[in-house]
Short mmCIF file of C-alpha atoms and ligand atoms in Angstrom, two decimals:
data_model
loop_
_atom_site.label_atom_id
_atom_site.label_comp_id
_atom_site.label_asym_id
_atom_site.label_seq_id
_atom_site.Cartn_x
_atom_site.Cartn_y
_atom_site.Cartn_z
CA MET A 1 116.44 65.27 91.75
CA ASN A 2 113.48 65.59 88.82
CA ALA A 3 111.11 67.77 89.49
CA PHE A 4 108.07 66.90 88.66
CA ALA A 5 108.90 62.85 88.83
CA LEU A 6 108.62 62.12 92.41
CA THR A 7 111.05 58.08 92.27
CA GLU A 8 109.17 55.15 93.42
CA ASP A 9 111.93 56.49 98.14
CA GLN A 10 109.37 59.30 97.64
CA ILE A 11 106.43 58.03 96.06
CA ALA A 12 106.66 54.56 99.71
CA ILE A 13 107.23 57.92 101.85
CA ARG A 14 103.95 60.00 100.70
CA ASP A 15 101.98 56.99 100.76
CA MET A 16 102.74 56.18 104.37
CA ALA A 17 102.06 59.00 105.70
CA GLN A 18 98.53 59.92 103.65
CA GLU A 19 97.96 57.07 105.01
CA PHE A 20 98.45 57.84 108.56
CA ALA A 21 97.55 61.41 108.33
CA ALA A 22 93.51 59.01 106.93
CA GLU A 23 93.37 57.19 109.34
CA THR A 24 94.90 58.38 112.55
CA LEU A 25 94.68 62.24 111.91
CA ALA A 26 91.34 62.59 109.97
CA PRO A 27 89.03 60.78 112.17
CA HIS A 28 89.61 62.98 114.96
CA ALA A 29 91.02 66.25 114.07
CA MET A 30 87.41 68.19 114.61
CA ARG A 31 87.18 66.82 117.67
CA TRP A 32 90.71 67.28 118.68
CA ASP A 33 89.99 71.11 117.57
CA GLU A 34 86.87 71.04 119.99
CA GLU A 35 88.50 69.97 122.87
CA LYS A 36 91.78 71.67 121.97
CA HIS A 37 93.22 68.94 122.24
CA PHE A 38 97.46 68.10 120.96
CA PRO A 39 98.06 64.14 119.92
CA VAL A 40 100.79 63.66 121.69
CA GLU A 41 100.56 60.41 121.80
CA GLU A 42 99.32 60.03 117.96
CA MET A 43 102.85 62.17 117.34
CA ARG A 44 104.87 59.58 119.28
CA ALA A 45 103.02 57.29 116.97
CA ALA A 46 103.65 59.75 113.54
CA ALA A 47 107.33 59.25 114.98
CA ALA A 48 107.70 55.69 114.97
CA LEU A 49 106.90 55.66 110.84
CA GLY A 50 110.18 58.31 111.02
CA MET A 51 108.01 61.49 111.52
CA GLY A 52 110.22 63.24 114.22
CA GLY A 53 113.42 63.44 112.59
CA ILE A 54 111.98 63.73 109.53
CA TYR A 55 116.19 65.54 107.84
CA ILE A 56 117.82 64.54 111.08
CA GLN A 57 120.88 62.50 110.93
CA ASP A 58 120.40 58.18 111.17
CA ASP A 59 123.35 57.95 114.33
CA VAL A 60 120.84 59.74 116.83
CA GLY A 61 118.21 58.04 115.45
CA GLY A 62 116.87 60.58 112.61
CA SER A 63 115.25 59.47 108.88
CA GLY A 64 118.37 62.08 107.02
CA LEU A 65 116.26 62.31 104.39
CA THR A 66 115.37 65.49 102.64
CA ARG A 67 113.80 68.42 102.27
CA LEU A 68 111.25 67.73 99.62
CA ASP A 69 110.75 64.35 101.08
CA ALA A 70 110.14 66.39 103.88
CA ALA A 71 107.96 68.70 101.63
CA LEU A 72 106.06 65.56 100.81
CA ILE A 73 105.26 64.06 104.18
CA PHE A 74 103.68 68.06 105.81
CA GLU A 75 101.64 68.45 102.93
CA ALA A 76 100.08 64.46 103.58
CA LEU A 77 99.63 64.86 107.33
CA SER A 78 98.35 68.02 106.40
CA THR A 79 95.24 66.44 104.97
CA GLY A 80 94.46 64.72 108.27
CA CYS A 81 94.95 67.77 110.13
CA PRO A 82 96.89 70.73 109.89
CA THR A 83 98.10 71.28 112.91
CA VAL A 84 98.57 68.65 114.56
CA ALA A 85 101.35 68.59 110.79
CA ALA A 86 103.02 72.15 112.01
CA TYR A 87 103.17 70.71 115.10
CA ILE A 88 105.27 68.48 113.97
CA SER A 89 107.01 70.35 111.57
CA ILE A 90 108.27 72.77 114.45
CA HIS A 91 109.37 69.89 116.86
CA ASN A 92 111.58 68.67 113.25
CA MET A 93 113.55 72.73 112.67
CA CYS A 94 114.15 72.17 116.50
CA ALA A 95 115.94 68.77 115.89
CA TRP A 96 117.35 70.39 113.26
CA MET A 97 118.75 73.21 114.75
CA ILE A 98 120.28 71.09 117.60
CA ASP A 99 121.53 68.09 114.54
CA ARG A 100 122.72 71.23 112.49
CA TYR A 101 124.48 72.76 115.17
CA GLY A 102 124.88 71.30 118.95
CA SER A 103 128.16 69.35 119.47
CA ASP A 104 128.47 65.81 119.11
CA GLU A 105 128.28 65.74 122.81
CA GLN A 106 124.74 68.51 122.59
CA ARG A 107 123.49 65.15 119.23
CA ARG A 108 123.69 61.89 121.61
CA ARG A 109 121.80 63.82 125.34
CA LEU A 110 119.66 65.60 123.35
CA LEU A 111 118.69 63.90 119.08
CA PRO A 112 117.71 59.83 120.28
CA LYS A 113 114.34 61.32 122.59
CA LEU A 114 112.88 64.22 119.69
CA CYS A 115 113.51 61.22 116.64
CA THR A 116 111.06 59.41 119.23
CA MET A 117 109.50 62.38 120.79
CA GLU A 118 109.37 61.14 123.68
CA HIS A 119 110.38 65.03 124.04
CA LEU A 120 108.61 67.22 122.39
CA ALA A 121 110.76 69.56 121.03
CA SER A 122 109.29 74.20 120.95
CA TYR A 123 111.41 76.74 118.90
CA CYS A 124 111.22 80.22 120.49
CA LEU A 125 111.97 83.37 119.07
CA THR A 126 109.23 85.76 119.04
CA GLU A 127 108.37 87.90 121.90
CA PRO A 128 106.19 90.61 123.27
CA GLY A 129 108.49 93.57 121.80
CA ALA A 130 109.44 91.61 118.92
CA GLY A 131 107.79 89.39 116.48
CA SER A 132 108.93 90.37 112.73
CA ASP A 133 111.85 92.61 113.78
CA ALA A 134 113.38 89.39 115.51
CA ALA A 135 116.62 90.48 115.99
CA ALA A 136 114.38 93.15 118.09
CA LEU A 137 114.46 90.21 120.64
CA LYS A 138 115.40 91.17 124.88
CA THR A 139 115.27 88.30 126.25
CA LYS A 140 118.47 88.36 128.52
CA ALA A 141 121.18 85.13 129.18
CA ALA A 142 123.71 86.66 130.75
CA LEU A 143 126.61 85.15 131.15
CA ASP A 144 127.47 83.33 135.74
CA GLY A 145 130.35 80.90 136.47
CA ASP A 146 129.17 77.89 133.98
CA HIS A 147 125.87 79.24 133.09
CA TYR A 148 123.50 81.34 131.33
CA VAL A 149 121.63 83.30 133.37
CA LEU A 150 117.56 83.80 131.57
CA ASP A 151 116.35 86.31 132.19
CA GLY A 152 112.54 87.60 129.74
CA GLN A 153 109.36 86.76 127.89
CA LYS A 154 108.64 84.65 124.58
CA GLN A 155 105.64 85.25 123.47
CA PHE A 156 103.13 82.98 120.82
CA ILE A 157 105.14 79.67 121.85
CA SER A 158 103.54 76.47 119.97
CA GLY A 159 103.91 73.71 122.36
CA ALA A 160 105.34 75.36 125.32
CA GLY A 161 104.23 74.07 128.67
CA VAL A 162 104.15 70.34 126.94
CA SER A 163 107.62 70.81 125.45
CA ASP A 164 110.72 68.51 127.33
CA ILE A 165 113.20 71.28 124.86
CA TYR A 166 113.21 74.32 124.58
CA VAL A 167 115.12 75.84 122.37
CA VAL A 168 115.52 79.85 123.16
CA MET A 169 117.21 82.44 121.21
CA ALA A 170 118.64 85.42 123.41
CA ARG A 171 121.05 87.91 123.82
CA THR A 172 124.29 87.09 125.20
CA GLY A 173 125.80 90.50 123.67
CA GLU A 174 125.26 93.52 121.69
CA ALA A 175 121.92 94.95 120.12
CA GLY A 176 120.49 93.62 116.97
CA PRO A 177 121.19 90.22 115.08
CA GLY A 178 125.38 89.47 116.88
CA GLY A 179 124.23 89.28 120.49
CA ILE A 180 122.05 87.03 119.96
CA SER A 181 122.66 83.11 121.62
CA THR A 182 120.60 79.98 121.07
CA ILE A 183 120.98 77.75 123.78
CA VAL A 184 118.34 74.48 124.95
CA VAL A 185 116.57 75.42 128.46
CA GLU A 186 114.51 71.87 129.22
CA LYS A 187 111.10 72.08 131.03
CA ASP A 188 112.30 71.65 134.34
CA THR A 189 114.86 73.92 135.14
CA PRO A 190 114.16 76.21 137.69
CA GLY A 191 112.13 80.04 136.50
CA LEU A 192 111.01 79.05 133.78
CA SER A 193 106.81 79.08 133.24
CA PHE A 194 104.31 79.07 130.49
CA GLY A 195 100.74 81.22 130.51
CA ALA A 196 98.10 80.76 129.63
CA ASN A 197 96.96 78.83 126.73
CA GLU A 198 95.99 81.64 124.15
CA LYS A 199 92.09 81.13 122.67
CA LYS A 200 92.75 80.69 119.45
CA MET A 201 91.49 81.29 115.54
CA GLY A 202 92.43 78.12 114.39
CA TRP A 203 94.80 75.59 114.96
CA ASN A 204 93.61 74.57 118.69
CA ALA A 205 94.69 70.92 119.17
CA GLN A 206 98.49 72.59 119.98
CA PRO A 207 98.96 75.09 122.99
CA THR A 208 100.35 78.45 122.14
CA ARG A 209 101.32 80.26 125.32
CA ALA A 210 104.23 82.47 126.49
CA VAL A 211 107.70 81.14 127.91
CA ILE A 212 108.64 83.48 131.00
CA PHE A 213 112.41 82.97 131.84
CA GLU A 214 112.80 84.90 135.15
CA ASN A 215 116.46 83.89 136.57
CA CYS A 216 116.49 80.55 135.09
CA ARG A 217 120.18 79.33 135.09
CA VAL A 218 120.76 77.37 132.00
CA PRO A 219 123.99 75.90 132.20
CA VAL A 220 127.10 76.71 128.95
CA ALA A 221 126.90 73.36 127.79
CA ASN A 222 124.03 73.95 126.64
CA ARG A 223 124.03 77.29 124.26
CA LEU A 224 124.24 75.55 119.91
CA GLY A 225 127.05 77.06 119.10
CA PRO A 226 129.36 79.32 120.12
CA GLU A 227 127.86 82.88 121.64
CA GLY A 228 127.10 85.66 117.95
CA ILE A 229 125.35 83.12 115.62
CA GLY A 230 122.24 82.54 117.28
CA PHE A 231 120.41 84.29 115.42
CA LYS A 232 121.89 82.76 112.93
CA ILE A 233 120.79 79.75 113.35
CA ALA A 234 116.83 80.82 113.53
CA MET A 235 116.83 82.03 110.17
CA ALA A 236 118.60 78.92 108.73
CA GLY A 237 115.76 76.70 111.43
CA LEU A 238 113.33 78.92 109.60
CA ASP A 239 114.09 78.63 105.86
CA GLY A 240 113.36 74.88 106.26
CA GLY A 241 110.69 75.74 108.46
CA ARG A 242 108.84 77.79 105.88
CA LEU A 243 108.58 75.12 103.29
CA ASN A 244 107.81 72.86 106.02
CA ILE A 245 104.72 75.47 106.82
CA GLY A 246 104.13 75.70 103.75
CA ALA A 247 103.61 72.46 102.76
CA CYS A 248 101.05 71.70 105.50
CA SER A 249 98.89 74.93 103.65
CA ILE A 250 99.14 72.89 100.30
CA GLY A 251 97.83 70.09 102.50
CA GLY A 252 95.06 71.07 103.79
CA ALA A 253 93.86 73.27 101.22
CA GLN A 254 94.89 70.08 98.44
CA GLY A 255 92.14 68.37 101.40
CA ALA A 256 89.45 70.78 101.19
CA LEU A 257 89.32 70.22 97.03
CA ASP A 258 88.70 67.20 97.03
CA ARG A 259 85.88 67.45 99.20
CA SER A 260 85.03 70.69 97.48
CA LEU A 261 84.93 68.17 94.37
CA ALA A 262 82.89 65.15 95.98
CA TYR A 263 80.42 67.98 96.60
CA ALA A 264 80.16 69.44 93.99
CA LYS A 265 78.73 66.66 92.23
CA GLU A 266 76.25 64.77 94.69
CA ARG A 267 75.45 68.74 95.68
CA LYS A 268 71.31 69.32 93.78
CA ALA A 269 71.09 73.21 92.44
CA PHE A 270 68.52 74.63 89.71
CA GLY A 271 68.05 70.36 88.66
CA SER A 272 71.38 69.62 87.76
CA ALA A 273 73.95 68.55 90.01
CA ILE A 274 76.87 71.95 91.11
CA ALA A 275 79.61 70.89 89.28
CA ASP A 276 77.68 70.96 86.15
CA PHE A 277 77.63 74.21 86.25
CA GLN A 278 81.07 76.01 83.98
CA ALA A 279 81.63 79.03 87.05
CA LEU A 280 81.84 76.13 89.66
CA GLN A 281 84.49 74.17 86.88
CA PHE A 282 85.94 77.01 86.46
CA LYS A 283 86.54 78.11 90.31
CA LEU A 284 87.20 73.77 91.46
CA ALA A 285 90.03 74.42 88.32
CA ASP A 286 91.38 77.48 89.49
CA MET A 287 91.31 76.14 92.79
CA ALA A 288 93.98 73.51 91.00
CA THR A 289 96.16 75.01 88.97
CA GLU A 290 96.47 77.81 92.37
CA LEU A 291 97.82 74.60 94.43
CA GLU A 292 99.21 72.88 91.53
CA ALA A 293 102.08 76.24 90.84
CA ALA A 294 101.92 77.01 95.26
CA ARG A 295 103.51 73.40 95.26
CA SER A 296 106.42 73.24 92.28
CA LEU A 297 107.01 76.09 93.96
CA LEU A 298 107.10 74.31 96.43
CA TRP A 299 109.40 71.61 95.20
CA ARG A 300 111.72 73.32 94.09
CA ALA A 301 112.62 76.00 96.92
CA ALA A 302 113.20 72.56 99.58
CA ALA A 303 114.83 70.88 96.17
CA ALA A 304 117.49 74.45 95.85
CA LEU A 305 117.83 73.92 100.04
CA ASP A 306 118.64 70.35 99.80
CA ALA A 307 121.72 71.57 97.61
CA LYS A 308 122.28 74.23 99.51
CA THR A 309 122.39 77.42 96.89
CA PRO A 310 122.19 80.65 97.35
CA ASP A 311 119.01 81.01 96.38
CA ALA A 312 118.02 78.63 98.20
CA THR A 313 116.60 81.87 101.20
CA LYS A 314 115.30 83.77 99.01
CA LEU A 315 113.20 80.54 97.26
CA CYS A 316 112.21 79.45 101.16
CA ALA A 317 110.52 82.67 101.27
CA MET A 318 108.85 83.15 97.89
CA ALA A 319 107.45 79.34 98.62
CA LYS A 320 106.24 80.37 101.71
CA ARG A 321 103.83 83.38 100.85
CA ILE A 322 102.72 81.81 97.99
CA ALA A 323 102.32 78.46 99.40
CA THR A 324 100.22 80.07 101.93
CA ASP A 325 98.25 82.73 100.67
CA THR A 326 96.99 79.93 97.33
CA GLY A 327 96.00 77.58 100.48
CA PHE A 328 94.07 79.85 102.44
CA GLU A 329 92.33 81.28 99.64
CA VAL A 330 91.80 77.84 97.74
CA ALA A 331 90.42 76.39 101.41
CA ASN A 332 88.40 79.72 101.97
CA ASP A 333 86.68 79.18 98.01
CA ALA A 334 86.08 75.18 99.25
CA LEU A 335 84.07 76.96 101.88
CA GLN A 336 82.63 78.82 99.14
CA ILE A 337 81.40 75.42 97.34
CA HIS A 338 80.04 74.66 100.14
CA GLY A 339 77.04 76.72 100.30
CA GLY A 340 75.96 77.31 103.92
CA TYR A 341 76.70 73.76 105.25
CA GLY A 342 80.57 75.12 104.62
CA TYR A 343 80.03 77.93 107.15
CA LEU A 344 78.66 74.55 109.97
CA ALA A 345 81.50 73.45 112.23
CA ASP A 346 80.15 69.43 110.57
CA TYR A 347 82.04 69.33 108.03
CA GLY A 348 85.21 70.25 108.65
CA ILE A 349 86.04 73.31 106.09
CA GLU A 350 85.99 75.73 108.14
CA LYS A 351 88.49 74.44 110.70
CA ILE A 352 90.76 73.93 107.44
CA VAL A 353 90.33 78.06 107.08
CA ARG A 354 91.36 79.15 110.26
CA ASP A 355 93.98 76.39 111.02
CA LEU A 356 95.17 77.70 107.50
CA ARG A 357 94.88 81.21 108.01
CA VAL A 358 97.91 81.67 110.87
CA HIS A 359 100.64 80.31 108.11
CA GLN A 360 100.14 83.87 106.78
CA ILE A 361 101.29 84.82 110.12
CA LEU A 362 103.25 82.63 111.47
CA GLU A 363 107.25 81.31 110.30
CA GLY A 364 107.59 85.75 108.77
CA THR A 365 104.83 87.00 108.06
CA ASN A 366 104.32 86.99 104.59
CA GLU A 367 104.68 90.69 104.18
CA VAL A 368 107.79 89.99 106.22
CA MET A 369 108.43 86.69 103.21
CA ARG A 370 107.97 90.36 100.31
CA MET A 371 111.37 91.95 102.49
CA ILE A 372 113.39 89.31 101.84
CA VAL A 373 112.68 88.72 98.34
CA ALA A 374 112.75 92.22 97.86
CA ARG A 375 116.27 92.38 99.55
CA GLY A 376 117.98 90.59 97.27
CA LEU A 377 115.85 91.90 94.10
CA VAL A 378 117.24 94.71 95.23
CA GLY A 379 121.19 93.82 96.29
CA ARG A 380 120.70 92.51 92.77
CA ALA A 381 119.18 95.47 90.88
CA LYS A 382 122.76 97.33 92.31
CA GLY A 383 124.63 94.73 91.19
CA ASN A 384 125.80 93.60 94.78
C1 FAD B 1 99.63 80.30 116.37
C2 FAD B 1 100.87 80.79 116.66
C3 FAD B 1 101.99 80.77 116.98
C4 FAD B 1 103.07 80.43 116.69
N1 FAD B 1 104.42 79.77 117.43
C5 FAD B 1 105.15 80.70 117.37
C6 FAD B 1 106.25 79.47 117.53
O1 FAD B 1 106.57 77.92 117.93
N2 FAD B 1 108.07 80.77 118.07
C7 FAD B 1 108.28 81.20 117.94
O2 FAD B 1 108.93 82.17 118.13
N3 FAD B 1 106.31 82.76 117.48
C8 FAD B 1 105.56 81.91 117.38
N4 FAD B 1 104.86 82.83 116.98
C9 FAD B 1 104.48 84.61 116.59
C10 FAD B 1 104.66 85.01 114.93
O3 FAD B 1 105.85 84.06 114.48
C11 FAD B 1 104.40 86.00 115.45
O4 FAD B 1 103.85 86.62 115.82
C12 FAD B 1 105.02 86.71 113.30
O5 FAD B 1 105.81 85.97 113.05
C13 FAD B 1 105.57 88.09 113.29
O6 FAD B 1 105.49 88.37 114.71
P1 FAD B 1 103.64 90.10 115.36
O7 FAD B 1 102.91 88.69 115.41
O8 FAD B 1 104.25 90.68 116.49
O9 FAD B 1 103.82 91.06 114.70
P2 FAD B 1 103.84 92.51 114.05
O10 FAD B 1 106.04 92.23 114.31
O11 FAD B 1 103.65 93.16 114.98
O12 FAD B 1 103.22 93.10 112.31
C14 FAD B 1 102.57 93.49 113.00
C15 FAD B 1 102.01 93.37 111.17
O13 FAD B 1 102.63 94.18 111.33
C16 FAD B 1 103.63 93.96 110.12
N5 FAD B 1 104.73 94.64 109.06
C17 FAD B 1 105.97 94.55 110.63
N6 FAD B 1 107.20 95.03 109.76
C18 FAD B 1 106.80 95.45 108.60
C19 FAD B 1 107.39 95.81 107.66
N7 FAD B 1 109.13 96.22 108.16
N8 FAD B 1 106.57 95.84 105.88
C20 FAD B 1 106.01 95.99 106.14
N9 FAD B 1 105.49 95.36 107.05
C21 FAD B 1 105.78 94.85 108.52
C22 FAD B 1 103.81 92.26 109.62
O14 FAD B 1 104.09 92.39 108.52
C23 FAD B 1 102.32 92.24 110.25
O15 FAD B 1 100.78 92.59 109.69
C24 FAD B 1 103.18 82.30 116.78
C25 FAD B 1 102.03 83.43 116.16
C26 FAD B 1 100.64 82.43 116.50
C27 FAD B 1 100.33 83.49 115.65
#
């Protein structure tokens, strides 16, 4: 791909997602936030346009697109609602883990309904005692004949309680990353239950709940790949997930910047439009420049993940850190440009700030992103 020029197909994909965001997400986003409404029907409408299985192979109903295409889609969707876009991103990440590591039988059984979003998926890694240090997870999957018996708790799970498919990282072996396996748990399995919907600063249009396993029996046939590669599967999923969440930040921030431009041209102070003040122009210029820089790195990382280059994980971590930090800063600057009105819910800017804040925390905190980058640097410095 040429990182600096999108193909006609990519422009068409982005425009399709942008139009969907403007028509189907944006008009309702503030109400969904206020009412804590998870818009499942609208997400199924997105899936009908190919956004439920963006980089899933087409034999099971996926769209067979690239990571760069996905970045374009998630940026565009987020101009309508970052929270809904981000959930669709998590759903796509789970579907990809099944597509990439599942058997043919698992792919054919699970993916068609995930691609249409008739079934929704949740990614279950974090636990109360294991967030950044995810390899310390304790949820146990004990082998008992042709079943695993799961016991333990996952924390902060997006979509939990509504999702039909839970992609769960659980311990089947020794301590550390090598003792973890990935097991698909279906919603109505006895022994699976959920905590209360968490009260959150943002991301209100999707539920966040604990997922609890108590003597929860799951067929061994639901394990993805062999035992012991679950941590690898979880991290591989997150490479792409981090790109998507970064794209969600850029899209949300771009929406806030666009509104700031319109507002600054209209709002008068000291006898002229506030857009006439050079201090404000410089702020707008910096916002646009920093977003473009983040977008460029994100596209570069997406191309690296598509090409499976050895530095793809590092580039995804770099891109996630820059895109989510920049997205939050730009959205916050947009709030400032709106003055007191930016702080009012009616203008929609404070919602974007609240929604984008969590992107600096989840799918690996931005400190963890620095750890991933630094490990590579130190390794190279030692000649590894
Ligand atoms: C709204 C929401 C939705 C989420 N959705 C999901 C989901 O769907 N699935 C899922 O599995 N998880 C999900 N998460 C969990 C999220 O991924 C974790 O919150 C995140 O990984 C951080 O873990 P923690 O909260 O336990 O923080 P901790 O790991 O306890 O970290 C606390 C602080 O210490 C810092 N820190 C930790 N270790 C180091 C270190 N070595 N060096 C420097 N700093 C360090 C962290 O960066 C952070 O600032 C979600 C979280 C939220 C808030």
